[in-house]
DNA sequence: TGTATCGGCGCG
DNA sequence: AAAGCGCGCCGATACA
């Protein structure tokens, strides 16, 4: 690429064993095309990154970026065509007849093998037909052109550009976090398991304390052979001793008074720990002091991330003690207090709710405003408003919030009504809810016909309300996910600007790009964990805080809304 | 023997 | 405590 005219974008595609790179100028015109052998690809990327710092355009971030990281090459920016396509083709901000909605091949979801970060690019012998999106450069160029046109012609190009930049940054971060891994102390995990479950038995027997709990349950049931892991059998055994529950769920059991309840709840708790995060999980998912889950950006319709394998987003808090910084390193653990209601206040322009949100505790602010009497009531009412509660204490309290915060409540009530009517709702930056299914629409129209039965009408009404609760929550959950992406993207940029520590201080299990620098190690909706050299931990914590403020401004401009964080610097991620 | 579904529960 | 949203994973069960 000519130094006099550095490319704004470089679009990458594969051709046989080679990579084809097309440079585009700021207007999107192709100015340069070259073919690069896979063996020299990482080095070439590193050179372009340092000389012209383009935005890399590729079909699917994990396929390209995992291998680059393995070779010690980090990039600052990308445009993930697959994720961007998913946003644009569904967005209500995009023109109905935009060409991007009809792109062939870009709806496929590629199968990403959890153990193979970059199977295609650097191990061409093993490259299979697994890629879900077109991988040649001409397909990528054509799709990129359709996407830029769709954005430019949309009702709000600025928001969509932000969303796609944030989504693509998230794609980079997800691959980076897997490469870096979450520092995990297997010995500490084993200690927790042994303390709670008792010693591990050879020969597949239950650990001591789990077996003891089981024995106490069977004694209380008066049945030495009672099956505790089969829901129907357990239910019948409970009925036989007079515990007349309809399910064996924890909350329903907890309402009962019977000697079997306490040991049964204990058994369920321990059994869950063993099956979900016991020694088998440890053996399978923690290698060389790192837990490396697969993060799936955009994996949830709202834009939240999902995960695949290892249950990364469901780590029980009791295991947080096993998250341990390397020697000489620290963990910066940060989470946003009440992210979703703050986002709701900002996107609805509700100054009253934003006022209640000023400071650390939004719920206390609601109490101070006089809308409800206690913090607990404030929490229940607000969650009920965002989730669509209609019954119980929550349903009873929501009307009081409607009076106190009409704009915020009006926004979620409108979203619910639109959803019930079969319409679409969008997040702040333009991610749009999926349309109702054909089955849903058929049920609605059938219910309006003269010969509709009562059952038809009841079912249609229930499905309409279900969808209303979904769209009600979609706008809030999805916008919160956008805030979190903006937070992480800005944080990533700040961390990358810090000088690396000397090689002697490296974290040798974090991969070449991260072993000498503070880096993101974990993300969970409204919380991040940064693994940082001890001498950089305080500046990393400041970066986390500053990035949160930036994210608020990026999304909501000057609207006066706080996003206060709980930030801790420690050797372990255990929540105090 | 393998696949789909369900109840249950972990996380936000 | 659940309630009202969104997930992934487990073991058991039903079914091909």
Coordinates of C-alpha atoms (C1' of nucleotides) in Angstrom, one line a residue:
Chain A
X1 CA 0.0 0.0 0.0
X2 CA 1.5 3.3 -1.0
X3 CA 2.7 5.4 1.9
X4 CA 1.5 8.6 0.2
X5 CA -2.1 7.3 0.2
X6 CA -2.6 5.1 3.2
X7 CA -5.7 2.9 2.9
X8 CA -8.6 3.7 5.2
X9 CA -9.7 0.1 5.0
X10 CA -8.1 -3.1 4.0
X11 CA -10.5 -5.9 3.0
X12 CA -9.1 -9.4 3.4
X13 CA -10.1 -12.6 1.7
X14 CA -8.7 -16.0 1.1
X15 CA -7.6 -17.5 -2.3
X16 CA -6.3 -21.0 -2.0
X17 CA -3.3 -20.9 0.3
X18 CA -2.9 -17.2 0.0
X19 CA -4.5 -14.1 1.4
X20 CA -5.8 -11.3 -0.9
X21 CA -5.8 -7.8 0.6
X22 CA -7.7 -5.0 -1.1
X23 CA -6.9 -1.5 0.1
X24 CA -9.7 1.1 -0.1
X25 CA -9.4 4.9 0.1
X26 CA -11.7 7.0 2.3
X27 CA -14.4 7.0 -0.4
X28 CA -14.4 3.2 -0.6
X29 CA -12.6 3.1 -3.9
X30 CA -10.2 0.2 -4.3
X31 CA -6.7 1.6 -4.7
X32 CA -4.5 -1.5 -4.3
X33 CA -4.7 -5.2 -4.3
X34 CA -2.1 -7.7 -3.4
X35 CA -1.7 -11.4 -2.8
X36 CA 0.2 -12.5 0.3
X37 CA 1.4 -16.0 1.2
X38 CA -0.1 -17.3 4.4
X39 CA 3.4 -17.9 5.8
X40 CA 4.2 -14.2 5.7
X41 CA 0.7 -12.9 6.4
X42 CA 1.0 -12.1 10.1
X43 CA 4.2 -10.1 9.5
X44 CA 2.6 -8.2 6.7
X45 CA -0.5 -7.3 8.9
X46 CA 1.8 -6.1 11.6
X47 CA 3.6 -3.8 9.2
X48 CA 0.4 -2.3 7.8
X49 CA -1.0 -1.9 11.3
X50 CA 2.0 0.2 12.4
X51 CA 2.4 2.2 9.2
X52 CA -1.2 3.0 8.2
X53 CA -3.4 1.6 11.0
X54 CA -6.3 0.7 8.7
X55 CA -9.6 -0.7 9.8
X56 CA -9.4 -4.4 8.8
X57 CA -12.4 -5.7 7.1
X58 CA -13.0 -9.5 7.2
X59 CA -15.8 -12.0 7.0
X60 CA -15.5 -13.4 10.5
X61 CA -13.2 -12.1 13.3
X62 CA -12.3 -15.4 15.1
X63 CA -11.2 -17.0 11.8
X64 CA -8.7 -14.2 11.2
X65 CA -7.7 -12.8 14.5
X66 CA -7.0 -15.9 16.6
X67 CA -4.1 -16.8 14.4
X68 CA -2.8 -13.3 14.4
X69 CA -2.7 -13.2 18.2
X70 CA -0.9 -16.5 18.3
X71 CA 1.7 -14.8 16.1
X72 CA 1.9 -11.9 18.5
X73 CA 0.0 -9.5 16.2
X74 CA -2.7 -7.2 17.6
X75 CA -4.9 -4.9 15.5
X76 CA -6.6 -1.8 16.7
X77 CA -9.8 -1.8 14.6
X78 CA -11.8 -4.1 12.4
X79 CA -15.1 -4.3 10.7
X80 CA -16.7 -7.7 11.2
X81 CA -18.9 -8.3 8.1
X82 CA -20.9 -11.2 9.6
X83 CA -21.8 -9.4 12.8
X84 CA -22.5 -6.1 10.9
X85 CA -24.7 -7.9 8.4
X86 CA -26.8 -9.3 11.2
X87 CA -27.4 -5.9 12.6
X88 CA -28.0 -4.1 9.4
X89 CA -30.3 -6.6 7.7
X90 CA -32.6 -6.5 10.7
X91 CA -32.4 -2.8 11.6
X92 CA -35.4 -0.6 11.3
X93 CA -33.1 2.3 10.7
X94 CA -32.0 0.7 7.4
X95 CA -34.2 1.3 4.3
X96 CA -36.6 -1.5 3.6
X97 CA -35.2 -2.2 0.2
X98 CA -31.5 -1.9 1.0
X99 CA -29.4 -4.4 -0.9
X100 CA -27.8 -5.6 2.3
X101 CA -31.0 -7.3 3.4
X102 CA -30.7 -9.6 0.4
X103 CA -27.0 -10.5 0.7
X104 CA -26.5 -14.2 -0.2
X105 CA -24.5 -16.3 2.2
X106 CA -24.0 -13.8 5.0
X107 CA -26.7 -15.1 7.3
X108 CA -24.9 -18.4 7.9
X109 CA -23.5 -18.8 11.4
X110 CA -20.1 -20.3 11.2
X111 CA -19.3 -23.2 13.4
X112 CA -16.3 -22.2 15.5
X113 CA -14.6 -25.1 17.1
X114 CA -13.9 -24.1 20.7
X115 CA -10.4 -25.5 20.7
X116 CA -9.4 -24.1 17.3
X117 CA -9.0 -20.4 17.3
X118 CA -7.7 -20.0 13.8
X119 CA -8.0 -23.3 12.0
X120 CA -8.1 -21.9 8.6
X121 CA -5.5 -19.2 8.1
X122 CA -2.4 -20.8 9.6
X123 CA -3.2 -24.4 9.3
X124 CA -4.4 -24.7 5.8
X125 CA -4.1 -28.4 5.6
X126 CA -6.9 -28.7 8.2
X127 CA -9.1 -26.0 6.7
X128 CA -12.5 -27.6 6.2
X129 CA -15.7 -26.4 4.7
X130 CA -16.9 -25.1 8.0
X131 CA -16.7 -21.4 7.2
X132 CA -20.3 -20.1 7.2
X133 CA -19.7 -16.9 5.3
X134 CA -18.0 -16.3 2.0
X135 CA -14.2 -16.0 2.5
X136 CA -13.0 -14.6 -0.9
X137 CA -12.1 -11.0 -1.2
X138 CA -14.6 -10.1 -3.9
X139 CA -17.5 -11.4 -1.8
X140 CA -16.2 -9.4 1.1
X141 CA -15.8 -6.2 -1.0
X142 CA -19.3 -6.5 -2.3
X143 CA -20.8 -7.1 1.1
X144 CA -18.8 -4.2 2.6
X145 CA -20.1 -1.9 -0.2
X146 CA -23.6 -3.0 0.5
X147 CA -23.2 -2.4 4.2
X148 CA -21.7 1.1 3.8
X149 CA -24.5 2.0 1.4
X150 CA -27.1 0.7 3.8
X151 CA -25.6 2.8 6.6
X152 CA -25.3 6.0 4.5
X153 CA -28.9 5.7 3.3
X154 CA -30.2 4.8 6.8
X155 CA -32.3 7.1 8.9
X156 CA -29.4 7.6 11.3
X157 CA -25.9 6.8 9.9
X158 CA -24.2 8.1 13.0
X159 CA -25.8 5.6 15.4
X160 CA -25.3 2.6 13.1
X161 CA -21.7 3.5 12.5
X162 CA -21.2 3.6 16.3
X163 CA -23.0 0.3 16.8
X164 CA -21.0 -1.5 14.1
X165 CA -17.7 -0.1 15.4
X166 CA -18.6 -1.2 18.9
X167 CA -19.8 -4.6 17.8
X168 CA -16.6 -5.1 15.8
X169 CA -14.5 -4.0 18.7
X170 CA -16.3 -6.5 20.8
X171 CA -15.4 -9.2 18.3
X172 CA -11.7 -8.4 18.7
X173 CA -12.1 -8.3 22.5
X174 CA -13.8 -11.7 22.6
X175 CA -11.0 -13.4 20.7
X176 CA -8.4 -11.5 22.8
X177 CA -10.0 -12.6 26.1
X178 CA -9.9 -16.2 25.0
X179 CA -6.3 -15.9 24.0
X180 CA -5.3 -14.2 27.2
X181 CA -7.5 -16.5 29.4
X182 CA -8.8 -15.8 32.9
X183 CA -6.1 -16.6 35.4
X184 CA -7.4 -19.5 37.4
X185 CA -5.9 -21.2 40.4
X186 CA -6.8 -24.9 40.0
X187 CA -5.5 -25.7 43.5
X188 CA -7.7 -23.1 45.1
X189 CA -10.7 -24.4 43.0
X190 CA -9.9 -27.9 44.3
X191 CA -9.7 -26.6 47.9
X192 CA -13.1 -25.0 47.6
X193 CA -14.6 -28.2 46.1
X194 CA -13.1 -30.3 48.8
X195 CA -14.3 -28.0 51.5
X196 CA -17.8 -28.0 50.3
X197 CA -18.2 -31.4 48.8
X198 CA -15.7 -33.4 50.9
X199 CA -12.9 -35.5 49.6
X200 CA -12.9 -36.7 46.0
X201 CA -13.6 -40.5 46.0
X202 CA -11.8 -42.9 43.8
X203 CA -13.9 -45.2 41.7
X204 CA -16.6 -42.7 40.8
X205 CA -18.3 -42.6 44.2
X206 CA -19.9 -39.4 45.4
X207 CA -17.7 -37.1 47.5
X208 CA -18.1 -37.5 51.3
X209 CA -20.3 -34.5 52.1
X210 CA -22.5 -34.9 49.1
X211 CA -23.1 -38.6 50.1
X212 CA -23.8 -37.5 53.6
X213 CA -26.4 -35.1 52.5
X214 CA -28.0 -37.8 50.3
X215 CA -28.1 -40.1 53.3
X216 CA -29.9 -37.5 55.4
X217 CA -32.5 -37.0 52.6
X218 CA -33.1 -40.7 52.3
X219 CA -33.5 -41.0 56.1
X220 CA -36.0 -38.2 56.2
X221 CA -37.9 -39.8 53.3
X222 CA -37.8 -43.2 55.0
X223 CA -36.5 -44.7 51.8
X224 CA -32.9 -45.9 51.8
X225 CA -33.1 -46.4 48.0
X226 CA -34.8 -43.1 47.1
X227 CA -33.6 -41.6 43.8
X228 CA -32.7 -38.0 44.3
X229 CA -31.5 -37.1 40.8
X230 CA -34.7 -38.1 39.0
X231 CA -37.3 -35.3 39.2
X232 CA -40.4 -37.5 38.8
X233 CA -39.2 -40.1 41.3
X234 CA -38.2 -37.5 43.8
X235 CA -41.5 -35.8 43.4
X236 CA -43.3 -39.0 44.2
X237 CA -41.1 -39.7 47.2
X238 CA -41.9 -36.3 48.6
X239 CA -45.6 -36.8 48.1
X240 CA -45.4 -40.1 50.0
X241 CA -44.1 -38.3 53.1
X242 CA -46.7 -35.6 52.8
X243 CA -44.7 -32.8 51.1
X244 CA -47.3 -31.8 48.5
X245 CA -45.2 -29.7 46.1
X246 CA -45.9 -29.4 42.4
X247 CA -42.2 -29.2 41.5
X248 CA -38.9 -29.9 43.1
X249 CA -37.6 -26.5 42.5
X250 CA -35.7 -24.8 45.3
X251 CA -38.1 -21.9 45.8
X252 CA -41.1 -24.2 46.2
X253 CA -39.3 -26.6 48.5
X254 CA -38.2 -23.7 50.6
X255 CA -41.8 -22.8 51.4
X256 CA -42.4 -26.3 53.0
X257 CA -41.8 -27.4 56.6
X258 CA -40.6 -30.9 56.8
X259 CA -37.3 -32.6 58.0
X260 CA -36.5 -33.6 54.4
X261 CA -36.3 -30.0 53.1
X262 CA -33.1 -28.8 54.7
X263 CA -30.9 -31.8 53.7
X264 CA -32.6 -31.9 50.2
X265 CA -31.7 -28.3 49.5
X266 CA -28.2 -28.9 50.7
X267 CA -28.0 -32.0 48.4
X268 CA -29.2 -30.0 45.4
X269 CA -26.7 -27.2 46.0
X270 CA -23.8 -29.6 46.3
X271 CA -24.9 -31.8 43.5
X272 CA -25.2 -28.7 41.2
X273 CA -21.7 -27.6 42.2
X274 CA -20.2 -31.0 41.4
X275 CA -21.9 -31.5 38.1
X276 CA -21.5 -27.9 36.8
X277 CA -18.2 -26.8 38.1
X278 CA -16.6 -29.8 39.8
X279 CA -13.4 -31.6 39.1
X280 CA -14.4 -32.7 35.6
X281 CA -15.0 -29.1 34.7
X282 CA -11.7 -28.1 36.2
X283 CA -9.9 -30.8 34.2
X284 CA -11.7 -29.9 31.0
X285 CA -11.6 -26.1 31.1
X286 CA -8.6 -25.0 33.1
X287 CA -5.2 -25.6 31.4
X288 CA -1.9 -24.2 32.5
X289 CA -3.5 -21.7 34.9
X290 CA -6.1 -20.2 32.5
X291 CA -9.8 -20.6 31.9
X292 CA -10.3 -20.0 28.2
X293 CA -14.0 -19.8 27.4
X294 CA -15.4 -19.0 24.0
X295 CA -17.2 -15.7 24.1
X296 CA -19.9 -15.2 21.4
X297 CA -20.5 -11.5 20.6
X298 CA -23.9 -10.8 19.4
X299 CA -25.0 -14.3 20.5
X300 CA -28.2 -13.0 22.1
X301 CA -30.8 -11.2 20.0
X302 CA -30.6 -8.2 22.3
X303 CA -26.9 -7.8 21.4
X304 CA -25.7 -9.3 24.6
X305 CA -22.8 -11.8 24.4
X306 CA -23.4 -15.5 24.8
X307 CA -20.8 -18.1 25.5
X308 CA -20.1 -21.5 24.2
X309 CA -18.6 -24.2 26.4
X310 CA -17.4 -23.9 29.9
X311 CA -20.4 -21.9 31.1
X312 CA -18.4 -18.8 31.1
X313 CA -21.3 -16.5 31.9
X314 CA -22.6 -18.7 34.7
X315 CA -19.6 -19.1 36.9
X316 CA -20.9 -19.4 40.4
X317 CA -19.8 -16.6 42.6
X318 CA -18.6 -19.0 45.2
X319 CA -15.8 -20.0 42.8
X320 CA -14.6 -16.4 42.3
X321 CA -11.9 -17.1 44.9
X322 CA -10.2 -19.3 42.3
X323 CA -9.7 -16.4 40.0
X324 CA -6.2 -15.4 41.0
X325 CA -3.8 -13.0 39.5
X326 CA -0.4 -14.2 38.5
X327 CA 2.5 -13.4 40.9
X328 CA 3.3 -9.8 40.6
X329 CA 0.0 -9.1 38.8
X330 CA -3.3 -7.9 40.0
X331 CA -7.0 -8.1 39.1
X332 CA -9.0 -5.1 38.5
X333 CA -12.6 -6.1 39.0
X334 CA -15.3 -3.5 38.1
X335 CA -19.0 -3.6 37.7
X336 CA -21.6 -1.0 36.9
X337 CA -24.2 -0.3 39.6
X338 CA -27.7 -0.7 38.2
X339 CA -26.8 -0.4 34.5
X340 CA -30.2 -1.0 32.9
X341 CA -32.3 1.5 34.8
X342 CA -29.6 4.2 34.2
X343 CA -29.7 3.4 30.5
X344 CA -33.4 3.6 30.5
X345 CA -33.3 7.0 32.2
X346 CA -30.9 8.3 29.5
X347 CA -32.6 6.9 26.5
X348 CA -36.0 8.1 27.5
X349 CA -34.6 11.5 28.5
X350 CA -36.2 11.2 31.9
X351 CA -34.5 13.8 34.1
X352 CA -36.4 12.7 37.2
X353 CA -35.1 9.2 37.0
X354 CA -31.6 10.4 36.0
X355 CA -31.8 12.6 39.1
X356 CA -32.6 9.7 41.3
X357 CA -29.7 7.9 39.6
X358 CA -27.2 10.6 40.5
X359 CA -24.7 9.0 42.9
X360 CA -24.1 5.4 43.7
X361 CA -27.4 4.0 44.6
X362 CA -30.3 4.5 42.1
X363 CA -32.7 2.7 44.3
X364 CA -32.0 4.9 47.3
X365 CA -32.5 7.9 45.0
X366 CA -36.0 6.6 44.1
X367 CA -36.9 6.3 47.8
X368 CA -35.6 9.8 48.4
X369 CA -37.9 11.1 45.6
X370 CA -40.9 9.7 47.5
X371 CA -42.1 7.3 44.8
X372 CA -41.9 4.3 47.1
X373 CA -41.1 3.7 50.7
X374 CA -38.1 1.4 50.8
X375 CA -35.0 0.5 48.8
X376 CA -36.3 -3.1 48.3
X377 CA -39.6 -1.7 47.0
X378 CA -37.8 0.5 44.6
X379 CA -35.7 -2.4 43.2
X380 CA -38.7 -4.7 42.9
X381 CA -40.8 -2.0 41.2
X382 CA -38.1 -1.0 38.7
X383 CA -37.2 -4.5 37.8
X384 CA -40.9 -5.2 37.4
X385 CA -41.3 -2.2 35.1
X386 CA -38.4 -3.3 32.9
X387 CA -39.5 -7.0 32.8
X388 CA -43.2 -6.5 32.5
X389 CA -44.4 -7.8 35.9
X390 CA -48.2 -7.7 36.2
X391 CA -48.8 -9.7 39.4
X392 CA -47.6 -9.7 43.0
X393 CA -45.8 -6.9 44.8
X394 CA -43.9 -5.9 41.8
X395 CA -47.0 -5.5 39.6
X396 CA -48.6 -3.5 42.4
X397 CA -45.7 -1.1 42.7
X398 CA -45.1 -0.4 39.0
X399 CA -48.0 2.2 38.7
X400 CA -46.3 4.3 41.3
X401 CA -43.2 4.5 39.2
X402 CA -45.4 5.5 36.2
X403 CA -46.5 8.5 38.1
X404 CA -43.0 9.5 39.3
X405 CA -41.1 8.7 36.0
X406 CA -43.6 9.0 33.2
X407 CA -41.0 9.3 30.4
X408 CA -39.0 6.3 31.4
X409 CA -42.0 4.2 32.0
X410 CA -43.6 5.5 28.9
X411 CA -40.7 4.2 26.8
X412 CA -40.9 0.6 28.1
X413 CA -44.7 0.7 28.0
X414 CA -44.6 1.8 24.4
X415 CA -42.1 -0.9 23.5
X416 CA -44.4 -3.5 25.1
X417 CA -47.5 -2.2 23.2
X418 CA -45.6 -2.3 19.9
X419 CA -44.4 -5.8 20.6
X420 CA -48.0 -7.0 21.4
X421 CA -49.1 -5.5 18.1
X422 CA -46.5 -7.5 16.2
X423 CA -44.3 -4.5 15.6
X424 CA -40.5 -3.9 15.8
X425 CA -38.6 -2.0 18.5
X426 CA -35.0 -0.8 18.4
X427 CA -32.2 -0.1 20.8
X428 CA -30.6 3.3 21.2
X429 CA -28.1 2.6 18.4
X430 CA -30.4 0.8 16.1
X431 CA -30.3 -2.9 16.8
X432 CA -33.9 -4.1 16.1
X433 CA -35.9 -6.8 17.6
X434 CA -36.7 -9.8 15.3
X435 CA -40.1 -9.9 13.7
X436 CA -42.7 -12.2 15.2
X437 CA -42.7 -15.7 14.0
X438 CA -45.2 -16.9 11.3
X439 CA -46.8 -19.1 13.9
X440 CA -47.3 -16.0 16.2
X441 CA -48.8 -13.9 13.4
X442 CA -51.2 -16.7 12.3
X443 CA -52.4 -17.1 15.9
X444 CA -53.1 -13.4 16.2
X445 CA -55.1 -13.2 13.0
X446 CA -57.0 -16.4 13.7
X447 CA -58.1 -15.0 17.0
X448 CA -59.8 -12.0 15.3
X449 CA -61.8 -14.2 13.0
X450 CA -65.5 -14.7 13.7
X451 CA -65.2 -18.5 14.2
X452 CA -62.3 -18.2 16.6
X453 CA -62.7 -20.3 19.8
X454 CA -62.1 -19.0 23.3
X455 CA -59.0 -21.1 23.4
X456 CA -57.7 -19.4 20.2
X457 CA -58.3 -16.0 21.7
X458 CA -56.7 -16.9 25.0
X459 CA -53.6 -18.3 23.4
X460 CA -53.2 -15.3 21.1
X461 CA -53.6 -13.0 24.0
X462 CA -51.0 -14.8 26.0
X463 CA -48.5 -14.9 23.1
X464 CA -49.1 -11.2 22.5
X465 CA -48.3 -10.4 26.1
X466 CA -45.3 -12.7 26.0
X467 CA -44.0 -10.8 23.0
X468 CA -44.8 -7.5 24.7
X469 CA -42.6 -8.4 27.7
X470 CA -39.8 -9.4 25.3
X471 CA -39.8 -6.1 23.3
X472 CA -40.3 -4.1 26.6
X473 CA -37.1 -5.6 27.9
X474 CA -35.3 -5.7 24.5
X475 CA -34.8 -1.9 24.3
X476 CA -33.3 -1.7 27.7
X477 CA -31.2 -4.9 27.8
X478 CA -30.0 -4.2 24.2
X479 CA -29.0 -0.6 24.9
X480 CA -27.3 -1.7 28.1
X481 CA -25.3 -4.1 26.0
X482 CA -24.4 -1.2 23.7
X483 CA -23.1 0.8 26.6
X484 CA -21.1 -2.1 27.8
X485 CA -19.5 -2.6 24.3
X486 CA -18.6 1.1 24.2
X487 CA -17.1 0.8 27.7
X488 CA -15.0 -2.1 26.8
X489 CA -13.9 -0.7 23.4
X490 CA -12.7 2.5 25.0
X491 CA -11.1 0.6 27.9
X492 CA -9.2 -1.6 25.4
X493 CA -7.8 1.4 23.7
X494 CA -6.7 3.0 26.9
X495 CA -5.0 -0.2 28.1
X496 CA -3.2 -0.6 24.9
X497 CA -1.6 2.8 25.3
X498 CA 0.2 1.9 28.5
X499 CA 3.8 1.0 28.2
X500 CA 4.5 -2.7 28.5
X501 CA 6.4 -4.0 31.6
X502 CA 9.9 -5.6 31.1
X503 CA 10.0 -9.1 29.8
X504 CA 11.1 -10.3 33.2
X505 CA 7.7 -9.3 34.5
X506 CA 5.7 -11.0 31.8
X507 CA 2.7 -13.2 32.5
X508 CA 3.9 -16.1 30.5
X509 CA 0.6 -17.9 30.1
X510 CA -1.3 -15.1 28.6
X511 CA -0.1 -15.3 25.0
X512 CA 2.5 -13.0 23.3
X513 CA 0.3 -10.0 23.0
X514 CA -0.8 -9.8 26.6
X515 CA 2.0 -11.1 28.7
X516 CA 3.5 -7.7 29.3
X517 CA 0.4 -5.5 29.3
X518 CA -2.7 -5.0 31.3
X519 CA -5.5 -6.7 29.4
X520 CA -9.2 -7.6 29.6
X521 CA -9.6 -11.1 30.9
X522 CA -13.3 -11.4 31.5
X523 CA -16.6 -9.8 30.7
X524 CA -20.1 -10.5 32.0
X525 CA -22.8 -8.1 30.8
X526 CA -22.0 -5.2 33.2
X527 CA -18.7 -6.3 34.7
X528 CA -15.1 -6.6 33.6
X529 CA -12.0 -8.2 35.0
X530 CA -8.6 -6.7 33.9
X531 CA -5.4 -8.6 34.5
X532 CA -2.7 -6.1 35.1
X533 CA 0.9 -5.9 36.2
X534 CA 0.9 -4.8 39.8
X535 CA 2.6 -1.5 39.0
X536 CA -0.1 -0.7 36.4
X537 CA -3.1 -1.9 38.4
X538 CA -4.0 1.6 39.7
X539 CA -3.8 3.2 36.2
X540 CA -5.8 0.3 34.8
X541 CA -8.5 0.9 37.4
X542 CA -8.5 4.6 36.4
X543 CA -8.8 3.5 32.8
X544 CA -11.8 1.4 33.7
X545 CA -13.5 4.4 35.4
X546 CA -12.6 6.8 32.6
X547 CA -13.9 4.5 30.0
X548 CA -17.2 4.2 31.7
X549 CA -17.6 8.0 31.6
X550 CA -16.6 8.0 27.9
X551 CA -19.1 5.3 27.1
X552 CA -21.9 7.4 28.7
X553 CA -20.9 10.4 26.6
X554 CA -20.5 8.4 23.4
X555 CA -24.1 7.1 23.7
X556 CA -25.9 9.8 25.4
X557 CA -23.9 13.0 24.8
X558 CA -24.5 15.6 27.4
X559 CA -27.5 14.0 29.0
X560 CA -26.8 14.1 32.7
X561 CA -26.6 10.5 33.6
X562 CA -24.0 8.8 35.9
X563 CA -22.6 5.3 35.4
X564 CA -20.9 4.7 38.8
X565 CA -18.6 1.7 39.1
X566 CA -17.6 -0.5 41.9
X567 CA -13.9 -1.0 41.2
X568 CA -11.5 -3.1 43.2
X569 CA -7.9 -4.0 42.8
X570 CA -7.0 -7.3 44.3
X571 CA -5.1 -10.6 43.8
X572 CA -8.4 -12.5 43.6
X573 CA -11.7 -11.8 42.0
X574 CA -13.7 -12.8 45.1
X575 CA -16.5 -10.4 45.7
X576 CA -16.3 -8.9 49.2
Chain B
dT1 C1' -27.2 -45.7 20.2
dG2 C1' -28.0 -41.2 19.2
dT3 C1' -31.1 -36.8 19.4
dA4 C1' -34.6 -33.7 21.4
dT5 C1' -37.0 -32.0 25.3
dC6 C1' -37.8 -30.9 30.1
dG7 C1' -36.9 -29.5 34.8
dG8 C1' -33.8 -27.2 37.4
dC9 C1' -30.3 -23.7 38.5
dG10 C1' -26.1 -20.9 37.7
dC11 C1' -25.2 -15.9 35.8
dG12 C1' -26.6 -10.8 34.5
Chain C
dA1 C1' -38.5 -15.6 48.1
dA2 C1' -40.7 -15.1 43.2
dA3 C1' -42.3 -12.1 40.1
dG4 C1' -41.1 -10.0 35.0
dC5 C1' -36.4 -10.4 30.8
dG6 C1' -32.1 -12.7 28.5
dC7 C1' -28.9 -16.8 28.4
dG8 C1' -26.0 -22.1 28.8
dC9 C1' -25.3 -26.5 30.9
dC10 C1' -26.5 -30.5 33.5
dG11 C1' -28.9 -35.2 34.2
dA12 C1' -32.9 -37.7 33.3
dT13 C1' -36.3 -39.0 30.2
dA14 C1' -38.8 -39.8 25.9
dC15 C1' -38.5 -41.2 21.4
dA16 C1' -36.5 -42.4 16.9

